[in-house]
PDB file of C-alpha atoms in Angstrom:
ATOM      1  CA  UNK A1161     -22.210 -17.030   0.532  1.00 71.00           C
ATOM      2  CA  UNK A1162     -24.731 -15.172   2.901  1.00 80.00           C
ATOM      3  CA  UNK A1163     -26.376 -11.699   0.584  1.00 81.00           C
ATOM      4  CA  UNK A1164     -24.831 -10.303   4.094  1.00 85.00           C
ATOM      5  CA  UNK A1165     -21.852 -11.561   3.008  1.00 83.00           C
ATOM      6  CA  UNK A1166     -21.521 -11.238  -0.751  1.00 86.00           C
ATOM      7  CA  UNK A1167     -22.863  -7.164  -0.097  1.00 90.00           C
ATOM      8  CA  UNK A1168     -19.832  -6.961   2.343  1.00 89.00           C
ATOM      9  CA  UNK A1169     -17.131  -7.682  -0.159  1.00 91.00           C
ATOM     10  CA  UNK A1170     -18.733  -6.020  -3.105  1.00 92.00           C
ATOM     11  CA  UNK A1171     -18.998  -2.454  -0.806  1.00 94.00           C
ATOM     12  CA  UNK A1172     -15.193  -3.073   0.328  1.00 95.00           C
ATOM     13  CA  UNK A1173     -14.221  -3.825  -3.729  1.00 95.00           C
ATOM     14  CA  UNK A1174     -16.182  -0.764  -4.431  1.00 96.00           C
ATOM     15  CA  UNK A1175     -14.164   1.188  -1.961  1.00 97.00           C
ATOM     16  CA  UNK A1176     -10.481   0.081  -3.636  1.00 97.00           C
ATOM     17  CA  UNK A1177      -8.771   2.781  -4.722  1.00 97.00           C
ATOM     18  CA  UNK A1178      -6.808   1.938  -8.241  1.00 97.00           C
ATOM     19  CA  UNK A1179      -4.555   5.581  -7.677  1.00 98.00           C
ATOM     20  CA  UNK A1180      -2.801   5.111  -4.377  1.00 98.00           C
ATOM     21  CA  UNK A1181      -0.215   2.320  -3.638  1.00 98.00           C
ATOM     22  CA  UNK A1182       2.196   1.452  -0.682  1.00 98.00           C
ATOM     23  CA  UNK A1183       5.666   0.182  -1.579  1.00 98.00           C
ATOM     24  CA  UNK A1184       8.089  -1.587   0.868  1.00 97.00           C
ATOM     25  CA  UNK A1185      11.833  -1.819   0.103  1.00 96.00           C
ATOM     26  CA  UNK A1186      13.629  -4.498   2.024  1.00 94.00           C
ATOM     27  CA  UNK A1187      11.411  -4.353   5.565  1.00 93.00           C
ATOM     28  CA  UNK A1188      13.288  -6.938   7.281  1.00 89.00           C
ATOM     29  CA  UNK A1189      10.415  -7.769  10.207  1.00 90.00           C
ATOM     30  CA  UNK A1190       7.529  -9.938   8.740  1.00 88.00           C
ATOM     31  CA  UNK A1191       4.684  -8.258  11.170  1.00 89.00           C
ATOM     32  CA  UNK A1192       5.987  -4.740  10.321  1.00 92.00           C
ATOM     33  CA  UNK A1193       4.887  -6.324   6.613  1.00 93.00           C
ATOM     34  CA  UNK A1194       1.576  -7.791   7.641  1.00 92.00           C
ATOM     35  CA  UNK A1195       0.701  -4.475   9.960  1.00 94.00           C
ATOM     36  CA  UNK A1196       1.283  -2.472   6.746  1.00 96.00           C
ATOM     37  CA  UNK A1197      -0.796  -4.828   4.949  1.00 96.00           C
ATOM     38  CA  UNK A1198      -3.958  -4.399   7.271  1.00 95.00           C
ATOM     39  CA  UNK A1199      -3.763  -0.622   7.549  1.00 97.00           C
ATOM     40  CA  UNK A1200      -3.848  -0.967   3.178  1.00 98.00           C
ATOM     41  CA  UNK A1201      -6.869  -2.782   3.570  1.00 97.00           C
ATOM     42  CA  UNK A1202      -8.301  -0.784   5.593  1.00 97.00           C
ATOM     43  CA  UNK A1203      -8.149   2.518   3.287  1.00 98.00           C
ATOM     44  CA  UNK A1204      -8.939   1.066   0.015  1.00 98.00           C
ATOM     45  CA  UNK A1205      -5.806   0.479  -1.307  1.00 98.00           C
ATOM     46  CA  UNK A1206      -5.537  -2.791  -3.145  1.00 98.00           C
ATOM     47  CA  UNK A1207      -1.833  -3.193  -5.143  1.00 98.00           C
ATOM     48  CA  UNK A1208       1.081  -3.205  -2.952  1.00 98.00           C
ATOM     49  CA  UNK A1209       4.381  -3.563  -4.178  1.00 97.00           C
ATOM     50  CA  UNK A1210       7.701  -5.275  -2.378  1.00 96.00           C
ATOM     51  CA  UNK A1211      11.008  -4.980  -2.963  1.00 96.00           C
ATOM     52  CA  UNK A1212      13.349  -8.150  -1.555  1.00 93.00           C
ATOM     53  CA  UNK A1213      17.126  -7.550  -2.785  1.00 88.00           C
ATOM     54  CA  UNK A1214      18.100  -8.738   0.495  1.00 80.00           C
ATOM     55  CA  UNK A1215      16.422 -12.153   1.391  1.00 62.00           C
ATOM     56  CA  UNK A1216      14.391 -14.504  -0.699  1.00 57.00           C
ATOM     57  CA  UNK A1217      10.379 -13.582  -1.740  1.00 56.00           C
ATOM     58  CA  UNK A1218       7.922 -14.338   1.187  1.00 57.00           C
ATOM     59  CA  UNK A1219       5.049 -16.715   1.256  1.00 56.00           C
ATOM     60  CA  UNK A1220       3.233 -15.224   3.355  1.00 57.00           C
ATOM     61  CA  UNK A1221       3.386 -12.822   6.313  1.00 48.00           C
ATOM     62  CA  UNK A1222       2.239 -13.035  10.170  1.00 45.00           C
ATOM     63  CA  UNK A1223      -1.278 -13.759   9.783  1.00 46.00           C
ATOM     64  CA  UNK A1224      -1.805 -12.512  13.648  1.00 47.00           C
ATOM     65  CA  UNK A1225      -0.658  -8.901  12.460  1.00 43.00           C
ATOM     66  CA  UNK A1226      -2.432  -9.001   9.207  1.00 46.00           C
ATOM     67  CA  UNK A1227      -5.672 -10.385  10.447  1.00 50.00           C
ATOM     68  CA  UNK A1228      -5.523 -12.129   7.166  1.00 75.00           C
ATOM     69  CA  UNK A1229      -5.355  -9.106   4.475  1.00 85.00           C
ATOM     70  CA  UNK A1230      -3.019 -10.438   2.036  1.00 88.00           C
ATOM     71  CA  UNK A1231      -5.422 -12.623   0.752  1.00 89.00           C
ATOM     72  CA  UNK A1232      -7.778  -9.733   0.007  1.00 93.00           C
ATOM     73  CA  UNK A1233      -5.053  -7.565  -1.436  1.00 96.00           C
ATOM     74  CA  UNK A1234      -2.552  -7.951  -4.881  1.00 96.00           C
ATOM     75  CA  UNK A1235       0.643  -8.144  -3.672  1.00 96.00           C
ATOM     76  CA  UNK A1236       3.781  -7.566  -6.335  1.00 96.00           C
ATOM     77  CA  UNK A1237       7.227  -8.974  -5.260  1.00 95.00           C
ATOM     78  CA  UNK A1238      10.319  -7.817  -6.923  1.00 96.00           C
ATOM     79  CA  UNK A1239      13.313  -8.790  -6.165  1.00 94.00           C
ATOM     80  CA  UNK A1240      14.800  -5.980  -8.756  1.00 95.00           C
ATOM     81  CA  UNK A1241      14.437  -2.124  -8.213  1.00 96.00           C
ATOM     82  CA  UNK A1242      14.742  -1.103 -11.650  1.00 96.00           C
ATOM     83  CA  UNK A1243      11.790  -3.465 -12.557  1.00 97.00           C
ATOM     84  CA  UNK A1244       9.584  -2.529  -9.660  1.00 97.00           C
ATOM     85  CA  UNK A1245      10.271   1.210 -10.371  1.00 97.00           C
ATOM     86  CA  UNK A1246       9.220   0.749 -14.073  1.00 97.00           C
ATOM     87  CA  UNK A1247       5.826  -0.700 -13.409  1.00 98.00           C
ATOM     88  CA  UNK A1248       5.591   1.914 -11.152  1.00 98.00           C
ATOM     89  CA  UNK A1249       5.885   4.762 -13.300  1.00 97.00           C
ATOM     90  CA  UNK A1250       3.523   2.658 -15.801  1.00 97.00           C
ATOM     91  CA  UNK A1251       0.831   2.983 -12.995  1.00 97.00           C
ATOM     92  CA  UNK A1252       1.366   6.316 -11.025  1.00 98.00           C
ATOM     93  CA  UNK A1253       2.100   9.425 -11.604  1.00 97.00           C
ATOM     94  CA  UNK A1254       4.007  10.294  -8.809  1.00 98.00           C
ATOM     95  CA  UNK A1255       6.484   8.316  -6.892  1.00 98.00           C
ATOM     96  CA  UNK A1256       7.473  10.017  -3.344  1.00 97.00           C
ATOM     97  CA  UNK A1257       9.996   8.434  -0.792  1.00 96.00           C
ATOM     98  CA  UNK A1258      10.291   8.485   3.276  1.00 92.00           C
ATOM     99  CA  UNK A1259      13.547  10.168   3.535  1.00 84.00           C
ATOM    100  CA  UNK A1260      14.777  13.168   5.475  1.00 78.00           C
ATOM    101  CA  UNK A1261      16.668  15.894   3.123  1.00 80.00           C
ATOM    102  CA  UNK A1262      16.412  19.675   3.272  1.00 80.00           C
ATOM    103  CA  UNK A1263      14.306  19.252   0.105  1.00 86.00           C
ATOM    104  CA  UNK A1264      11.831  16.900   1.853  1.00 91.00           C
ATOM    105  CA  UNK A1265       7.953  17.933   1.803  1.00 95.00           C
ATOM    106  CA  UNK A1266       5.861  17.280   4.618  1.00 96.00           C
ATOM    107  CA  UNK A1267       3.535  14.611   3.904  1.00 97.00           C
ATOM    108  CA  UNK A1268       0.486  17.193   4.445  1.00 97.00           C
ATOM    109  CA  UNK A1269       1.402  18.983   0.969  1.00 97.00           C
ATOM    110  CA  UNK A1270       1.113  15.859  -1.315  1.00 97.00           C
ATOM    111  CA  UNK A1271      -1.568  15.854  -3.045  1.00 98.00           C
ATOM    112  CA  UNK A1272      -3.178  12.648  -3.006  1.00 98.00           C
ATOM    113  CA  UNK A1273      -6.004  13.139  -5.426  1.00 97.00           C
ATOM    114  CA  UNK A1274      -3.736  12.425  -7.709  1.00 96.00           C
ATOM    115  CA  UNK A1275      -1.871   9.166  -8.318  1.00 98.00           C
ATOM    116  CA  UNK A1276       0.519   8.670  -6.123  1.00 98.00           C
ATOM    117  CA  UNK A1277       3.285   5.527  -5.239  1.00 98.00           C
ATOM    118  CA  UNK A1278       4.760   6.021  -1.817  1.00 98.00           C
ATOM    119  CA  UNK A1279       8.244   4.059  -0.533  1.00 98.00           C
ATOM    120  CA  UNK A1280       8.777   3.160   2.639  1.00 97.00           C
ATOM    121  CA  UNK A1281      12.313   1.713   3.064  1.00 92.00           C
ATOM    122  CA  UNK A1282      14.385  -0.684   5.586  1.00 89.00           C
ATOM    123  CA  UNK A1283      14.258  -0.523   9.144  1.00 85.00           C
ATOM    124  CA  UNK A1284      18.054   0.085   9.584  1.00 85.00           C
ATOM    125  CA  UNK A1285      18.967   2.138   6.483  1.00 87.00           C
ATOM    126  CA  UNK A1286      15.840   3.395   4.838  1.00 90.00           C
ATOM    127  CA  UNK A1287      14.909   3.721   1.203  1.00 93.00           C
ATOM    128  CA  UNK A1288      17.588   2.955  -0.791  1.00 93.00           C
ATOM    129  CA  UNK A1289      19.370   5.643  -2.852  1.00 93.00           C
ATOM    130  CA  UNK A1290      18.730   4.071  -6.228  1.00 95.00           C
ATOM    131  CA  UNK A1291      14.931   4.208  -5.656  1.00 95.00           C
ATOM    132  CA  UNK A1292      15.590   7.556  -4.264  1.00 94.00           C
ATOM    133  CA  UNK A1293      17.226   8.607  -7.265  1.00 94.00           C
ATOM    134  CA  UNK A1294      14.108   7.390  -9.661  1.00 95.00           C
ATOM    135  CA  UNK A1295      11.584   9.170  -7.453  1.00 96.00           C
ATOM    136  CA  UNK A1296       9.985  12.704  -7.881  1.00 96.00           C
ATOM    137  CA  UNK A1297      10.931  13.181  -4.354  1.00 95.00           C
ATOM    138  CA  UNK A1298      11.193  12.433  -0.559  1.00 95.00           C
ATOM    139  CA  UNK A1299       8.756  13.490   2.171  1.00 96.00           C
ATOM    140  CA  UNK A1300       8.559  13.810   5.866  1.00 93.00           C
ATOM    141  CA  UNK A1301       5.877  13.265   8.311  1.00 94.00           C
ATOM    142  CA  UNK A1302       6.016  16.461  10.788  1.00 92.00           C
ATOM    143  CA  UNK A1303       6.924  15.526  14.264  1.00 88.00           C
ATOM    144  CA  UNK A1304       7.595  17.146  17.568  1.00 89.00           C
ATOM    145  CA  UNK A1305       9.622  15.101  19.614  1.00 87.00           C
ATOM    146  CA  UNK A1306      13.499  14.612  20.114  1.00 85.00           C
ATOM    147  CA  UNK A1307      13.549  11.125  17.934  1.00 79.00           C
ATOM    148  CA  UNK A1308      12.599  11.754  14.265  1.00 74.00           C
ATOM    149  CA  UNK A1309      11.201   8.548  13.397  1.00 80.00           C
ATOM    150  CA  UNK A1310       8.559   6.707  13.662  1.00 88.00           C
ATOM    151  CA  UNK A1311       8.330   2.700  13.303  1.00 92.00           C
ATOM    152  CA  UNK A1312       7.386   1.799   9.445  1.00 93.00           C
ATOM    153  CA  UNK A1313       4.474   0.482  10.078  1.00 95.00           C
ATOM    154  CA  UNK A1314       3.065   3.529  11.627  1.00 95.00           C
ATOM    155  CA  UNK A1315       4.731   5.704   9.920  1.00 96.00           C
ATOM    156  CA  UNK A1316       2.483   4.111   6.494  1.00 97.00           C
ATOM    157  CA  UNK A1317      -0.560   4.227   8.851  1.00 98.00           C
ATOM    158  CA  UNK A1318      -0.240   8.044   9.157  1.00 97.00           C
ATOM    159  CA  UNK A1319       0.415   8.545   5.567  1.00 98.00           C
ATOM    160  CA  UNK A1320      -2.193   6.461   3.805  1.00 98.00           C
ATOM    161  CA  UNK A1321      -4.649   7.614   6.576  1.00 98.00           C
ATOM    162  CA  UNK A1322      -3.529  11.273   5.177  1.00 98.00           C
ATOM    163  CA  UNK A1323      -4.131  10.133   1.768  1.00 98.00           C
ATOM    164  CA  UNK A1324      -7.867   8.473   2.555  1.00 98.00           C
ATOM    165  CA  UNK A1325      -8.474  12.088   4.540  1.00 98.00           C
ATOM    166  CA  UNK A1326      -8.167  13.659   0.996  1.00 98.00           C
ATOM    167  CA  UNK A1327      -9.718  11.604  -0.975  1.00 98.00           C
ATOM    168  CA  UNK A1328     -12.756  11.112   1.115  1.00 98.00           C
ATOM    169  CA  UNK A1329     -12.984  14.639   0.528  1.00 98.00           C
ATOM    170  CA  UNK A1330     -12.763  14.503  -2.912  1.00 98.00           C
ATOM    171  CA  UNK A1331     -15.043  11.972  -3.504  1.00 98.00           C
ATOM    172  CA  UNK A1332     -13.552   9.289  -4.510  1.00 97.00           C
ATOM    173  CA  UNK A1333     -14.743   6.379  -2.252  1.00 97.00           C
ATOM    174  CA  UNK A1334     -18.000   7.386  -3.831  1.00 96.00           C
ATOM    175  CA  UNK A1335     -17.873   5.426  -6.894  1.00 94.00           C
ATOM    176  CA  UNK A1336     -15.582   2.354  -7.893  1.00 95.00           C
ATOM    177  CA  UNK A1337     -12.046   3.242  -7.968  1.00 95.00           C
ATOM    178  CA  UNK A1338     -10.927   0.568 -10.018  1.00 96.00           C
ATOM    179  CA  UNK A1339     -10.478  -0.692 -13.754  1.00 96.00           C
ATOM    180  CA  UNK A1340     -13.174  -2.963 -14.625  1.00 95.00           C
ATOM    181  CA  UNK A1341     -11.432  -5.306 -15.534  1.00 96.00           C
ATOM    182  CA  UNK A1342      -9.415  -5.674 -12.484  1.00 96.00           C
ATOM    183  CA  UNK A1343     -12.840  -5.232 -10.518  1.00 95.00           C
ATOM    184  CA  UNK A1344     -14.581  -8.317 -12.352  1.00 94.00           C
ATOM    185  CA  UNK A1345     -11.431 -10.251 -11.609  1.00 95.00           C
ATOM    186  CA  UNK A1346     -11.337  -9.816  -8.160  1.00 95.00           C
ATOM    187  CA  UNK A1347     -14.921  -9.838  -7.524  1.00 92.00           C
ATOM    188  CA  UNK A1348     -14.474 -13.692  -8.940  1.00 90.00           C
ATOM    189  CA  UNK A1349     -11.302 -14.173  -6.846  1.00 90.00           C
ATOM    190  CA  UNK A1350     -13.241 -12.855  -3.846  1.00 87.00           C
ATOM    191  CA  UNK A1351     -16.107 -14.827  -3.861  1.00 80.00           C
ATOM    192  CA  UNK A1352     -13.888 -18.198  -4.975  1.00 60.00           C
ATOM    193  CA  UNK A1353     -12.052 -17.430  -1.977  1.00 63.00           C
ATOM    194  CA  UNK A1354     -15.394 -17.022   0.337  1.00 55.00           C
ATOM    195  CA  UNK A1355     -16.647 -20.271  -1.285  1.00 53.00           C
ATOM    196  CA  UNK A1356     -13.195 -21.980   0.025  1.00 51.00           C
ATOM    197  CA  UNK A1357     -13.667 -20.334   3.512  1.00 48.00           C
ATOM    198  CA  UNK A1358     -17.179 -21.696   4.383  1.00 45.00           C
TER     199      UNK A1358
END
């Protein structure tokens, strides 16, 4: 590995942010996956979590769309929402879904110094209503238009771009976000997987 190289991934692992997480319930489309998966790379966030009640676990997603970021990132699979929610809650503090009721928030009051879970749900039908009922609540992302929704993978963009927004702000891509232990591990993992790659 080039000192180019090796600087590269330890500034991006650096960079990861142990407080924020994306979780996808039952996203049908594979590139809507791997889309979400790249714009998680891109703001630091390294856990995802998916939920499969519907179809079997994936391999892998559309590499095109992901430009290759699930090998960088630590992906979860459940195929039970009860379990997923629990290691959830063992992680974050907070645990907000994409769903429109007259209680929703708008996605500019969360506040994402904090550490926060957020749900996206299916294409069709949304976030279920049993994760709905284990969350702290549901939030909107203001729009002005005559449709009120946006595809899920842009929909995440905007969020998680919300979230870095704040914590740039606060600080906290200044110092290492994550556990050490989780940030030896993966500096191994990274390099092994460098190593494979040249």
């Amino acid at each position: 590995m080039t000192p180019e190289r090796k600087e590269r991934l330890l500034t991006t692992l650096n960079r990861r942010q142990a407080n924020l997480t994306v979780v996808l319930e039952d996203v049908q489309d594979p590139h809507n996956v791997s889309a979400v998966l790249r714009t998680c790379d891109a703001v630091g966030i390294q856990d995802v979590y998916v939920i499969t009640t519907m179809a079997p676990r994936q391999k892998k997603w559309g590499h095109r769309s992901s430009s290759s970021a699930a090998m960088w990132l630590t992906i979860h699979q459940f195929d039970n929402v009860e379990e997923c929610m629990t290691a959830l809650r063992a992680k974050y503090d907070k645990i907000y879904t994409t769903h429109l009721t007259s209680d929703a928030i708008s996605l500019y009051n969360i506040d994402f110094t904090g550490s926060v879970a957020l749900v996206f749900g299916n294409e069709q039908m949304g976030v279920s209503e049993k994760i709905r009922s284990l969350s702290d609540g549901n939030f909107i992302i203001p729009q002005m238009g005559i449709i009120k929704s946006l595809n899920i993978s842009v929909a995440c963009a905007v969020s998680i771009y919300e979230a870095m927004r704040q914590k740039t702000l606060a600080g906290h891509y200044d110092k290492p976000g994550l556990p050490p232990e989780q940030y030896n591990a993966l500096a191994e993992q990274w390099g092994y997987q460098q190593e494979e790659g040249e």
